[in-house]
Amino acid sequence: MFPFLRLEPAGYRIVSLLLFFAAGVAIFGFFQKILQERVAAGIALVFFSIHSVAAFVTYDLAFFHEILYTLFYVMAATAYGRYVLTGHVKWYVASAGLFILTLLTKE
C-alpha cells in the first residue's frame, strides 16, 4: 500500500476501517444465515465490534492480518454453509479458496 498512500496515516486508517466494516458485514450475514433472525445477528455484530481485539485491529497497520483472517474465515464458513445447503461444487471450491487465503493471512 505504500506506493499509493506513502506516509499518510489517514489512508491506512481508512483502509483499516473499511476492512473492519467488511468483516462486520460478513459476520452479520453469517449469523443471519445461521440463526435466521436479524436481531440475533445484530447482537453478534455488536459483540464483535466492541470486543477489545477490535480496538487493536482498527488502531494499527500491524494488525491487518487479524481482520483479514476474520474476514476470510467467516466468508469461507459462509460459502461452505451454502455448499451444504445447495450441493453446488462452486461453493465448495470458494470455501476451500477462502480457507487457503485465511491460512495465508495468519502470521
PDB file of N, CA and C in Angstrom:
ATOM      1  N   MET A   1       0.810  -1.190   0.000  1.00  0.00           N
ATOM      2  CA  MET A   1       0.000   0.000   0.000  1.00  0.00           C
ATOM      3  C   MET A   1       0.856   1.257   0.000  1.00  0.00           C
ATOM      4  N   PHE A   2       2.124   1.119   0.348  1.00  0.00           N
ATOM      5  CA  PHE A   2       2.988   2.291   0.432  1.00  0.00           C
ATOM      6  C   PHE A   2       3.087   3.075  -0.875  1.00  0.00           C
ATOM      7  N   PRO A   3       3.165   2.399  -2.042  1.00  0.00           N
ATOM      8  CA  PRO A   3       3.253   3.204  -3.276  1.00  0.00           C
ATOM      9  C   PRO A   3       2.055   4.130  -3.484  1.00  0.00           C
ATOM     10  N   PHE A   4       0.919   3.784  -2.928  1.00  0.00           N
ATOM     11  CA  PHE A   4      -0.279   4.604  -3.106  1.00  0.00           C
ATOM     12  C   PHE A   4      -0.462   5.615  -1.978  1.00  0.00           C
ATOM     13  N   LEU A   5      -0.222   5.195  -0.744  1.00  0.00           N
ATOM     14  CA  LEU A   5      -0.534   6.040   0.409  1.00  0.00           C
ATOM     15  C   LEU A   5       0.672   6.770   0.983  1.00  0.00           C
ATOM     16  N   ARG A   6       1.857   6.345   0.613  1.00  0.00           N
ATOM     17  CA  ARG A   6       3.109   6.904   1.143  1.00  0.00           C
ATOM     18  C   ARG A   6       3.077   6.878   2.670  1.00  0.00           C
ATOM     19  N   LEU A   7       3.439   7.962   3.297  1.00  0.00           N
ATOM     20  CA  LEU A   7       3.476   8.006   4.764  1.00  0.00           C
ATOM     21  C   LEU A   7       2.275   8.740   5.353  1.00  0.00           C
ATOM     22  N   GLU A   8       1.198   8.753   4.614  1.00  0.00           N
ATOM     23  CA  GLU A   8      -0.025   9.426   5.070  1.00  0.00           C
ATOM     24  C   GLU A   8      -0.842   8.470   5.944  1.00  0.00           C
ATOM     25  N   PRO A   9      -0.922   8.704   7.254  1.00  0.00           N
ATOM     26  CA  PRO A   9      -1.609   7.752   8.135  1.00  0.00           C
ATOM     27  C   PRO A   9      -3.117   7.673   7.911  1.00  0.00           C
ATOM     28  N   ALA A  10      -3.719   8.730   7.420  1.00  0.00           N
ATOM     29  CA  ALA A  10      -5.177   8.721   7.234  1.00  0.00           C
ATOM     30  C   ALA A  10      -5.599   7.650   6.230  1.00  0.00           C
ATOM     31  N   GLY A  11      -4.836   7.459   5.187  1.00  0.00           N
ATOM     32  CA  GLY A  11      -5.166   6.439   4.191  1.00  0.00           C
ATOM     33  C   GLY A  11      -5.139   5.041   4.773  1.00  0.00           C
ATOM     34  N   TYR A  12      -4.152   4.764   5.603  1.00  0.00           N
ATOM     35  CA  TYR A  12      -4.070   3.451   6.241  1.00  0.00           C
ATOM     36  C   TYR A  12      -5.231   3.230   7.209  1.00  0.00           C
ATOM     37  N   ARG A  13      -5.602   4.282   7.905  1.00  0.00           N
ATOM     38  CA  ARG A  13      -6.747   4.170   8.825  1.00  0.00           C
ATOM     39  C   ARG A  13      -8.041   3.905   8.064  1.00  0.00           C
ATOM     40  N   ILE A  14      -8.199   4.578   6.930  1.00  0.00           N
ATOM     41  CA  ILE A  14      -9.412   4.375   6.131  1.00  0.00           C
ATOM     42  C   ILE A  14      -9.475   2.940   5.621  1.00  0.00           C
ATOM     43  N   VAL A  15      -8.348   2.421   5.133  1.00  0.00           N
ATOM     44  CA  VAL A  15      -8.319   1.032   4.667  1.00  0.00           C
ATOM     45  C   VAL A  15      -8.633   0.083   5.813  1.00  0.00           C
ATOM     46  N   SER A  16      -8.068   0.349   6.979  1.00  0.00           N
ATOM     47  CA  SER A  16      -8.320  -0.497   8.145  1.00  0.00           C
ATOM     48  C   SER A  16      -9.795  -0.483   8.526  1.00  0.00           C
ATOM     49  N   LEU A  17     -10.387   0.683   8.540  1.00  0.00           N
ATOM     50  CA  LEU A  17     -11.811   0.784   8.901  1.00  0.00           C
ATOM     51  C   LEU A  17     -12.708   0.141   7.842  1.00  0.00           C
ATOM     52  N   LEU A  18     -12.337   0.264   6.574  1.00  0.00           N
ATOM     53  CA  LEU A  18     -13.117  -0.394   5.518  1.00  0.00           C
ATOM     54  C   LEU A  18     -13.044  -1.914   5.647  1.00  0.00           C
ATOM     55  N   LEU A  19     -11.874  -2.438   5.973  1.00  0.00           N
ATOM     56  CA  LEU A  19     -11.745  -3.888   6.190  1.00  0.00           C
ATOM     57  C   LEU A  19     -12.553  -4.328   7.405  1.00  0.00           C
ATOM     58  N   PHE A  20     -12.523  -3.519   8.461  1.00  0.00           N
ATOM     59  CA  PHE A  20     -13.302  -3.837   9.651  1.00  0.00           C
ATOM     60  C   PHE A  20     -14.794  -3.824   9.341  1.00  0.00           C
ATOM     61  N   PHE A  21     -15.231  -2.851   8.550  1.00  0.00           N
ATOM     62  CA  PHE A  21     -16.634  -2.781   8.142  1.00  0.00           C
ATOM     63  C   PHE A  21     -17.010  -3.998   7.301  1.00  0.00           C
ATOM     64  N   ALA A  22     -16.137  -4.393   6.374  1.00  0.00           N
ATOM     65  CA  ALA A  22     -16.404  -5.568   5.544  1.00  0.00           C
ATOM     66  C   ALA A  22     -16.510  -6.829   6.406  1.00  0.00           C
ATOM     67  N   ALA A  23     -15.632  -6.949   7.397  1.00  0.00           N
ATOM     68  CA  ALA A  23     -15.711  -8.100   8.301  1.00  0.00           C
ATOM     69  C   ALA A  23     -17.013  -8.068   9.093  1.00  0.00           C
ATOM     70  N   GLY A  24     -17.442  -6.905   9.504  1.00  0.00           N
ATOM     71  CA  GLY A  24     -18.711  -6.784  10.222  1.00  0.00           C
ATOM     72  C   GLY A  24     -19.894  -7.196   9.365  1.00  0.00           C
ATOM     73  N   VAL A  25     -19.888  -6.784   8.114  1.00  0.00           N
ATOM     74  CA  VAL A  25     -20.959  -7.178   7.194  1.00  0.00           C
ATOM     75  C   VAL A  25     -20.948  -8.693   6.996  1.00  0.00           C
ATOM     76  N   ALA A  26     -19.759  -9.270   6.862  1.00  0.00           N
ATOM     77  CA  ALA A  26     -19.657 -10.722   6.687  1.00  0.00           C
ATOM     78  C   ALA A  26     -20.148 -11.465   7.930  1.00  0.00           C
ATOM     79  N   ILE A  27     -19.804 -10.957   9.095  1.00  0.00           N
ATOM     80  CA  ILE A  27     -20.252 -11.595  10.339  1.00  0.00           C
ATOM     81  C   ILE A  27     -21.763 -11.484  10.491  1.00  0.00           C
ATOM     82  N   PHE A  28     -22.311 -10.333  10.183  1.00  0.00           N
ATOM     83  CA  PHE A  28     -23.765 -10.168  10.249  1.00  0.00           C
ATOM     84  C   PHE A  28     -24.450 -11.146   9.297  1.00  0.00           C
ATOM     85  N   GLY A  29     -23.960 -11.246   8.067  1.00  0.00           N
ATOM     86  CA  GLY A  29     -24.553 -12.171   7.100  1.00  0.00           C
ATOM     87  C   GLY A  29     -24.430 -13.619   7.537  1.00  0.00           C
ATOM     88  N   PHE A  30     -23.284 -13.967   8.109  1.00  0.00           N
ATOM     89  CA  PHE A  30     -23.062 -15.340   8.579  1.00  0.00           C
ATOM     90  C   PHE A  30     -24.049 -15.713   9.682  1.00  0.00           C
ATOM     91  N   PHE A  31     -24.174 -14.854  10.680  1.00  0.00           N
ATOM     92  CA  PHE A  31     -25.079 -15.161  11.784  1.00  0.00           C
ATOM     93  C   PHE A  31     -26.539 -15.065  11.383  1.00  0.00           C
ATOM     94  N   GLN A  32     -26.853 -14.189  10.453  1.00  0.00           N
ATOM     95  CA  GLN A  32     -28.228 -14.121   9.978  1.00  0.00           C
ATOM     96  C   GLN A  32     -28.598 -15.395   9.237  1.00  0.00           C
ATOM     97  N   LYS A  33     -27.656 -15.937   8.480  1.00  0.00           N
ATOM     98  CA  LYS A  33     -27.906 -17.182   7.749  1.00  0.00           C
ATOM     99  C   LYS A  33     -28.082 -18.359   8.719  1.00  0.00           C
ATOM    100  N   ILE A  34     -27.269 -18.386   9.752  1.00  0.00           N
ATOM    101  CA  ILE A  34     -27.335 -19.495  10.714  1.00  0.00           C
ATOM    102  C   ILE A  34     -28.564 -19.385  11.613  1.00  0.00           C
ATOM    103  N   LEU A  35     -28.781 -18.202  12.181  1.00  0.00           N
ATOM    104  CA  LEU A  35     -29.834 -18.032  13.177  1.00  0.00           C
ATOM    105  C   LEU A  35     -31.195 -17.683  12.589  1.00  0.00           C
ATOM    106  N   GLN A  36     -31.219 -17.261  11.325  1.00  0.00           N
ATOM    107  CA  GLN A  36     -32.460 -16.884  10.654  1.00  0.00           C
ATOM    108  C   GLN A  36     -33.190 -15.751  11.378  1.00  0.00           C
ATOM    109  N   GLU A  37     -32.419 -14.869  12.005  1.00  0.00           N
ATOM    110  CA  GLU A  37     -33.022 -13.754  12.723  1.00  0.00           C
ATOM    111  C   GLU A  37     -32.071 -12.558  12.700  1.00  0.00           C
ATOM    112  N   ARG A  38     -32.591 -11.413  12.291  1.00  0.00           N
ATOM    113  CA  ARG A  38     -31.760 -10.217  12.150  1.00  0.00           C
ATOM    114  C   ARG A  38     -31.333  -9.637  13.497  1.00  0.00           C
ATOM    115  N   VAL A  39     -32.188  -9.706  14.489  1.00  0.00           N
ATOM    116  CA  VAL A  39     -31.860  -9.127  15.793  1.00  0.00           C
ATOM    117  C   VAL A  39     -30.695  -9.889  16.425  1.00  0.00           C
ATOM    118  N   ALA A  40     -30.744 -11.204  16.384  1.00  0.00           N
ATOM    119  CA  ALA A  40     -29.659 -12.009  16.944  1.00  0.00           C
ATOM    120  C   ALA A  40     -28.359 -11.772  16.178  1.00  0.00           C
ATOM    121  N   ALA A  41     -28.446 -11.635  14.854  1.00  0.00           N
ATOM    122  CA  ALA A  41     -27.258 -11.344  14.061  1.00  0.00           C
ATOM    123  C   ALA A  41     -26.709  -9.958  14.412  1.00  0.00           C
ATOM    124  N   GLY A  42     -27.591  -9.023  14.675  1.00  0.00           N
ATOM    125  CA  GLY A  42     -27.161  -7.688  15.095  1.00  0.00           C
ATOM    126  C   GLY A  42     -26.467  -7.712  16.447  1.00  0.00           C
ATOM    127  N   ILE A  43     -26.958  -8.535  17.356  1.00  0.00           N
ATOM    128  CA  ILE A  43     -26.310  -8.672  18.668  1.00  0.00           C
ATOM    129  C   ILE A  43     -24.921  -9.286  18.504  1.00  0.00           C
ATOM    130  N   ALA A  44     -24.806 -10.284  17.643  1.00  0.00           N
ATOM    131  CA  ALA A  44     -23.493 -10.884  17.381  1.00  0.00           C
ATOM    132  C   ALA A  44     -22.544  -9.848  16.787  1.00  0.00           C
ATOM    133  N   LEU A  45     -23.047  -9.011  15.907  1.00  0.00           N
ATOM    134  CA  LEU A  45     -22.230  -7.958  15.307  1.00  0.00           C
ATOM    135  C   LEU A  45     -21.782  -6.952  16.359  1.00  0.00           C
ATOM    136  N   VAL A  46     -22.658  -6.599  17.280  1.00  0.00           N
ATOM    137  CA  VAL A  46     -22.282  -5.665  18.340  1.00  0.00           C
ATOM    138  C   VAL A  46     -21.182  -6.262  19.204  1.00  0.00           C
ATOM    139  N   PHE A  47     -21.311  -7.530  19.573  1.00  0.00           N
ATOM    140  CA  PHE A  47     -20.274  -8.164  20.381  1.00  0.00           C
ATOM    141  C   PHE A  47     -18.949  -8.235  19.641  1.00  0.00           C
ATOM    142  N   PHE A  48     -18.991  -8.497  18.350  1.00  0.00           N
ATOM    143  CA  PHE A  48     -17.762  -8.496  17.562  1.00  0.00           C
ATOM    144  C   PHE A  48     -17.155  -7.097  17.509  1.00  0.00           C
ATOM    145  N   SER A  49     -17.984  -6.101  17.314  1.00  0.00           N
ATOM    146  CA  SER A  49     -17.490  -4.732  17.119  1.00  0.00           C
ATOM    147  C   SER A  49     -16.889  -4.133  18.382  1.00  0.00           C
ATOM    148  N   ILE A  50     -17.450  -4.437  19.548  1.00  0.00           N
ATOM    149  CA  ILE A  50     -16.963  -3.814  20.774  1.00  0.00           C
ATOM    150  C   ILE A  50     -15.927  -4.658  21.504  1.00  0.00           C
ATOM    151  N   HIS A  51     -15.587  -5.817  20.959  1.00  0.00           N
ATOM    152  CA  HIS A  51     -14.584  -6.659  21.606  1.00  0.00           C
ATOM    153  C   HIS A  51     -13.242  -5.938  21.623  1.00  0.00           C
ATOM    154  N   SER A  52     -12.442  -6.190  22.647  1.00  0.00           N
ATOM    155  CA  SER A  52     -11.177  -5.469  22.797  1.00  0.00           C
ATOM    156  C   SER A  52     -10.195  -5.751  21.658  1.00  0.00           C
ATOM    157  N   VAL A  53     -10.304  -6.900  21.015  1.00  0.00           N
ATOM    158  CA  VAL A  53      -9.429  -7.193  19.885  1.00  0.00           C
ATOM    159  C   VAL A  53      -9.720  -6.236  18.730  1.00  0.00           C
ATOM    160  N   ALA A  54     -10.955  -5.812  18.591  1.00  0.00           N
ATOM    161  CA  ALA A  54     -11.323  -4.895  17.513  1.00  0.00           C
ATOM    162  C   ALA A  54     -10.611  -3.550  17.666  1.00  0.00           C
ATOM    163  N   ALA A  55     -10.300  -3.153  18.874  1.00  0.00           N
ATOM    164  CA  ALA A  55      -9.582  -1.892  19.078  1.00  0.00           C
ATOM    165  C   ALA A  55      -8.185  -1.967  18.481  1.00  0.00           C
ATOM    166  N   PHE A  56      -7.511  -3.089  18.633  1.00  0.00           N
ATOM    167  CA  PHE A  56      -6.174  -3.234  18.064  1.00  0.00           C
ATOM    168  C   PHE A  56      -6.228  -3.271  16.538  1.00  0.00           C
ATOM    169  N   VAL A  57      -7.244  -3.910  16.015  1.00  0.00           N
ATOM    170  CA  VAL A  57      -7.368  -4.066  14.566  1.00  0.00           C
ATOM    171  C   VAL A  57      -7.531  -2.721  13.884  1.00  0.00           C
ATOM    172  N   THR A  58      -8.304  -1.837  14.458  1.00  0.00           N
ATOM    173  CA  THR A  58      -8.540  -0.538  13.833  1.00  0.00           C
ATOM    174  C   THR A  58      -7.487   0.488  14.222  1.00  0.00           C
ATOM    175  N   TYR A  59      -6.567   0.131  15.096  1.00  0.00           N
ATOM    176  CA  TYR A  59      -5.590   1.088  15.607  1.00  0.00           C
ATOM    177  C   TYR A  59      -4.317   1.149  14.777  1.00  0.00           C
ATOM    178  N   ASP A  60      -3.844   0.005  14.315  1.00  0.00           N
ATOM    179  CA  ASP A  60      -2.508  -0.027  13.753  1.00  0.00           C
ATOM    180  C   ASP A  60      -2.454  -0.908  12.516  1.00  0.00           C
ATOM    181  N   LEU A  61      -1.574  -0.567  11.611  1.00  0.00           N
ATOM    182  CA  LEU A  61      -1.372  -1.317  10.382  1.00  0.00           C
ATOM    183  C   LEU A  61      -0.830  -2.724  10.661  1.00  0.00           C
ATOM    184  N   ALA A  62      -0.142  -2.890  11.763  1.00  0.00           N
ATOM    185  CA  ALA A  62       0.459  -4.182  12.083  1.00  0.00           C
ATOM    186  C   ALA A  62      -0.588  -5.262  12.354  1.00  0.00           C
ATOM    187  N   PHE A  63      -1.827  -4.874  12.568  1.00  0.00           N
ATOM    188  CA  PHE A  63      -2.875  -5.838  12.888  1.00  0.00           C
ATOM    189  C   PHE A  63      -3.805  -6.115  11.713  1.00  0.00           C
ATOM    190  N   PHE A  64      -3.404  -5.752  10.500  1.00  0.00           N
ATOM    191  CA  PHE A  64      -4.230  -6.033   9.320  1.00  0.00           C
ATOM    192  C   PHE A  64      -4.498  -7.520   9.166  1.00  0.00           C
ATOM    193  N   HIS A  65      -3.520  -8.344   9.503  1.00  0.00           N
ATOM    194  CA  HIS A  65      -3.702  -9.782   9.323  1.00  0.00           C
ATOM    195  C   HIS A  65      -4.833 -10.321  10.175  1.00  0.00           C
ATOM    196  N   GLU A  66      -5.083  -9.726  11.328  1.00  0.00           N
ATOM    197  CA  GLU A  66      -6.178 -10.201  12.189  1.00  0.00           C
ATOM    198  C   GLU A  66      -7.540  -9.986  11.542  1.00  0.00           C
ATOM    199  N   ILE A  67      -7.741  -8.817  10.976  1.00  0.00           N
ATOM    200  CA  ILE A  67      -9.040  -8.532  10.377  1.00  0.00           C
ATOM    201  C   ILE A  67      -9.195  -9.288   9.061  1.00  0.00           C
ATOM    202  N   LEU A  68      -8.106  -9.445   8.311  1.00  0.00           N
ATOM    203  CA  LEU A  68      -8.181 -10.235   7.082  1.00  0.00           C
ATOM    204  C   LEU A  68      -8.458 -11.697   7.394  1.00  0.00           C
ATOM    205  N   TYR A  69      -7.837 -12.205   8.451  1.00  0.00           N
ATOM    206  CA  TYR A  69      -8.095 -13.578   8.881  1.00  0.00           C
ATOM    207  C   TYR A  69      -9.571 -13.761   9.216  1.00  0.00           C
ATOM    208  N   THR A  70     -10.112 -12.842   9.981  1.00  0.00           N
ATOM    209  CA  THR A  70     -11.528 -12.920  10.355  1.00  0.00           C
ATOM    210  C   THR A  70     -12.427 -12.849   9.132  1.00  0.00           C
ATOM    211  N   LEU A  71     -12.141 -11.914   8.250  1.00  0.00           N
ATOM    212  CA  LEU A  71     -12.960 -11.728   7.055  1.00  0.00           C
ATOM    213  C   LEU A  71     -12.954 -12.977   6.180  1.00  0.00           C
ATOM    214  N   PHE A  72     -11.783 -13.499   5.878  1.00  0.00           N
ATOM    215  CA  PHE A  72     -11.698 -14.679   5.015  1.00  0.00           C
ATOM    216  C   PHE A  72     -12.281 -15.916   5.680  1.00  0.00           C
ATOM    217  N   TYR A  73     -12.093 -16.062   6.987  1.00  0.00           N
ATOM    218  CA  TYR A  73     -12.617 -17.240   7.687  1.00  0.00           C
ATOM    219  C   TYR A  73     -14.145 -17.248   7.699  1.00  0.00           C
ATOM    220  N   VAL A  74     -14.735 -16.103   7.991  1.00  0.00           N
ATOM    221  CA  VAL A  74     -16.200 -16.022   8.018  1.00  0.00           C
ATOM    222  C   VAL A  74     -16.767 -16.232   6.618  1.00  0.00           C
ATOM    223  N   MET A  75     -16.093 -15.681   5.614  1.00  0.00           N
ATOM    224  CA  MET A  75     -16.548 -15.884   4.240  1.00  0.00           C
ATOM    225  C   MET A  75     -16.412 -17.349   3.831  1.00  0.00           C
ATOM    226  N   ALA A  76     -15.341 -18.020   4.270  1.00  0.00           N
ATOM    227  CA  ALA A  76     -15.168 -19.444   3.968  1.00  0.00           C
ATOM    228  C   ALA A  76     -16.261 -20.274   4.641  1.00  0.00           C
ATOM    229  N   ALA A  77     -16.571 -19.962   5.891  1.00  0.00           N
ATOM    230  CA  ALA A  77     -17.624 -20.688   6.598  1.00  0.00           C
ATOM    231  C   ALA A  77     -18.985 -20.462   5.951  1.00  0.00           C
ATOM    232  N   THR A  78     -19.232 -19.240   5.503  1.00  0.00           N
ATOM    233  CA  THR A  78     -20.495 -18.942   4.827  1.00  0.00           C
ATOM    234  C   THR A  78     -20.597 -19.689   3.502  1.00  0.00           C
ATOM    235  N   ALA A  79     -19.504 -19.700   2.740  1.00  0.00           N
ATOM    236  CA  ALA A  79     -19.504 -20.415   1.458  1.00  0.00           C
ATOM    237  C   ALA A  79     -19.693 -21.913   1.676  1.00  0.00           C
ATOM    238  N   TYR A  80     -19.069 -22.463   2.718  1.00  0.00           N
ATOM    239  CA  TYR A  80     -19.248 -23.889   2.991  1.00  0.00           C
ATOM    240  C   TYR A  80     -20.688 -24.192   3.412  1.00  0.00           C
ATOM    241  N   GLY A  81     -21.273 -23.294   4.175  1.00  0.00           N
ATOM    242  CA  GLY A  81     -22.678 -23.475   4.548  1.00  0.00           C
ATOM    243  C   GLY A  81     -23.589 -23.473   3.331  1.00  0.00           C
ATOM    244  N   ARG A  82     -23.295 -22.617   2.380  1.00  0.00           N
ATOM    245  CA  ARG A  82     -24.086 -22.612   1.143  1.00  0.00           C
ATOM    246  C   ARG A  82     -23.862 -23.888   0.347  1.00  0.00           C
ATOM    247  N   TYR A  83     -22.641 -24.417   0.395  1.00  0.00           N
ATOM    248  CA  TYR A  83     -22.383 -25.689  -0.276  1.00  0.00           C
ATOM    249  C   TYR A  83     -23.211 -26.806   0.356  1.00  0.00           C
ATOM    250  N   VAL A  84     -23.282 -26.827   1.672  1.00  0.00           N
ATOM    251  CA  VAL A  84     -24.048 -27.868   2.365  1.00  0.00           C
ATOM    252  C   VAL A  84     -25.534 -27.749   2.013  1.00  0.00           C
ATOM    253  N   LEU A  85     -26.033 -26.525   1.926  1.00  0.00           N
ATOM    254  CA  LEU A  85     -27.450 -26.330   1.631  1.00  0.00           C
ATOM    255  C   LEU A  85     -27.806 -26.616   0.175  1.00  0.00           C
ATOM    256  N   THR A  86     -26.939 -26.196  -0.752  1.00  0.00           N
ATOM    257  CA  THR A  86     -27.278 -26.310  -2.170  1.00  0.00           C
ATOM    258  C   THR A  86     -26.633 -27.496  -2.864  1.00  0.00           C
ATOM    259  N   GLY A  87     -25.465 -27.906  -2.408  1.00  0.00           N
ATOM    260  CA  GLY A  87     -24.749 -29.002  -3.045  1.00  0.00           C
ATOM    261  C   GLY A  87     -23.970 -28.592  -4.288  1.00  0.00           C
ATOM    262  N   HIS A  88     -23.942 -27.281  -4.596  1.00  0.00           N
ATOM    263  CA  HIS A  88     -23.195 -26.797  -5.757  1.00  0.00           C
ATOM    264  C   HIS A  88     -21.698 -26.822  -5.451  1.00  0.00           C
ATOM    265  N   VAL A  89     -20.929 -27.367  -6.351  1.00  0.00           N
ATOM    266  CA  VAL A  89     -19.490 -27.517  -6.154  1.00  0.00           C
ATOM    267  C   VAL A  89     -18.790 -26.157  -6.116  1.00  0.00           C
ATOM    268  N   LYS A  90     -19.350 -25.159  -6.786  1.00  0.00           N
ATOM    269  CA  LYS A  90     -18.714 -23.840  -6.807  1.00  0.00           C
ATOM    270  C   LYS A  90     -18.580 -23.260  -5.402  1.00  0.00           C
ATOM    271  N   TRP A  91     -19.550 -23.539  -4.536  1.00  0.00           N
ATOM    272  CA  TRP A  91     -19.459 -23.048  -3.159  1.00  0.00           C
ATOM    273  C   TRP A  91     -18.383 -23.797  -2.380  1.00  0.00           C
ATOM    274  N   TYR A  92     -18.203 -25.073  -2.689  1.00  0.00           N
ATOM    275  CA  TYR A  92     -17.142 -25.845  -2.035  1.00  0.00           C
ATOM    276  C   TYR A  92     -15.766 -25.322  -2.452  1.00  0.00           C
ATOM    277  N   VAL A  93     -15.611 -25.054  -3.738  1.00  0.00           N
ATOM    278  CA  VAL A  93     -14.339 -24.518  -4.243  1.00  0.00           C
ATOM    279  C   VAL A  93     -14.094 -23.132  -3.655  1.00  0.00           C
ATOM    280  N   ALA A  94     -15.140 -22.315  -3.585  1.00  0.00           N
ATOM    281  CA  ALA A  94     -15.000 -20.982  -2.993  1.00  0.00           C
ATOM    282  C   ALA A  94     -14.598 -21.075  -1.531  1.00  0.00           C
ATOM    283  N   SER A  95     -15.209 -21.993  -0.789  1.00  0.00           N
ATOM    284  CA  SER A  95     -14.862 -22.129   0.626  1.00  0.00           C
ATOM    285  C   SER A  95     -13.428 -22.617   0.797  1.00  0.00           C
ATOM    286  N   ALA A  96     -12.980 -23.523  -0.052  1.00  0.00           N
ATOM    287  CA  ALA A  96     -11.593 -24.005   0.023  1.00  0.00           C
ATOM    288  C   ALA A  96     -10.622 -22.879  -0.318  1.00  0.00           C
ATOM    289  N   GLY A  97     -10.930 -22.107  -1.352  1.00  0.00           N
ATOM    290  CA  GLY A  97     -10.063 -20.989  -1.715  1.00  0.00           C
ATOM    291  C   GLY A  97      -9.994 -19.929  -0.629  1.00  0.00           C
ATOM    292  N   LEU A  98     -11.126 -19.614  -0.043  1.00  0.00           N
ATOM    293  CA  LEU A  98     -11.152 -18.629   1.040  1.00  0.00           C
ATOM    294  C   LEU A  98     -10.438 -19.156   2.284  1.00  0.00           C
ATOM    295  N   PHE A  99     -10.539 -20.451   2.530  1.00  0.00           N
ATOM    296  CA  PHE A  99      -9.827 -21.015   3.671  1.00  0.00           C
ATOM    297  C   PHE A  99      -8.318 -20.962   3.448  1.00  0.00           C
ATOM    298  N   ILE A 100      -7.881 -21.176   2.215  1.00  0.00           N
ATOM    299  CA  ILE A 100      -6.452 -21.050   1.908  1.00  0.00           C
ATOM    300  C   ILE A 100      -6.003 -19.603   2.123  1.00  0.00           C
ATOM    301  N   LEU A 101      -6.826 -18.647   1.700  1.00  0.00           N
ATOM    302  CA  LEU A 101      -6.495 -17.239   1.972  1.00  0.00           C
ATOM    303  C   LEU A 101      -6.445 -16.975   3.475  1.00  0.00           C
ATOM    304  N   THR A 102      -7.327 -17.621   4.224  1.00  0.00           N
ATOM    305  CA  THR A 102      -7.306 -17.491   5.676  1.00  0.00           C
ATOM    306  C   THR A 102      -5.968 -17.961   6.240  1.00  0.00           C
ATOM    307  N   LEU A 103      -5.518 -19.102   5.770  1.00  0.00           N
ATOM    308  CA  LEU A 103      -4.244 -19.629   6.258  1.00  0.00           C
ATOM    309  C   LEU A 103      -3.069 -18.739   5.860  1.00  0.00           C
ATOM    310  N   LEU A 104      -3.150 -18.147   4.699  1.00  0.00           N
ATOM    311  CA  LEU A 104      -2.062 -17.282   4.236  1.00  0.00           C
ATOM    312  C   LEU A 104      -1.996 -15.944   4.975  1.00  0.00           C
ATOM    313  N   THR A 105      -3.088 -15.516   5.579  1.00  0.00           N
ATOM    314  CA  THR A 105      -3.074 -14.241   6.280  1.00  0.00           C
ATOM    315  C   THR A 105      -2.595 -14.357   7.718  1.00  0.00           C
ATOM    316  N   LYS A 106      -2.590 -15.551   8.259  1.00  0.00           N
ATOM    317  CA  LYS A 106      -2.089 -15.699   9.625  1.00  0.00           C
ATOM    318  C   LYS A 106      -0.588 -15.534   9.639  1.00  0.00           C
ATOM    319  N   GLU A 107      -0.053 -15.042  10.738  1.00  0.00           N
ATOM    320  CA  GLU A 107       1.371 -14.802  10.840  1.00  0.00           C
ATOM    321  C   GLU A 107       2.042 -16.104  10.745  1.00  0.00           C
TER     322      GLU A 107
END
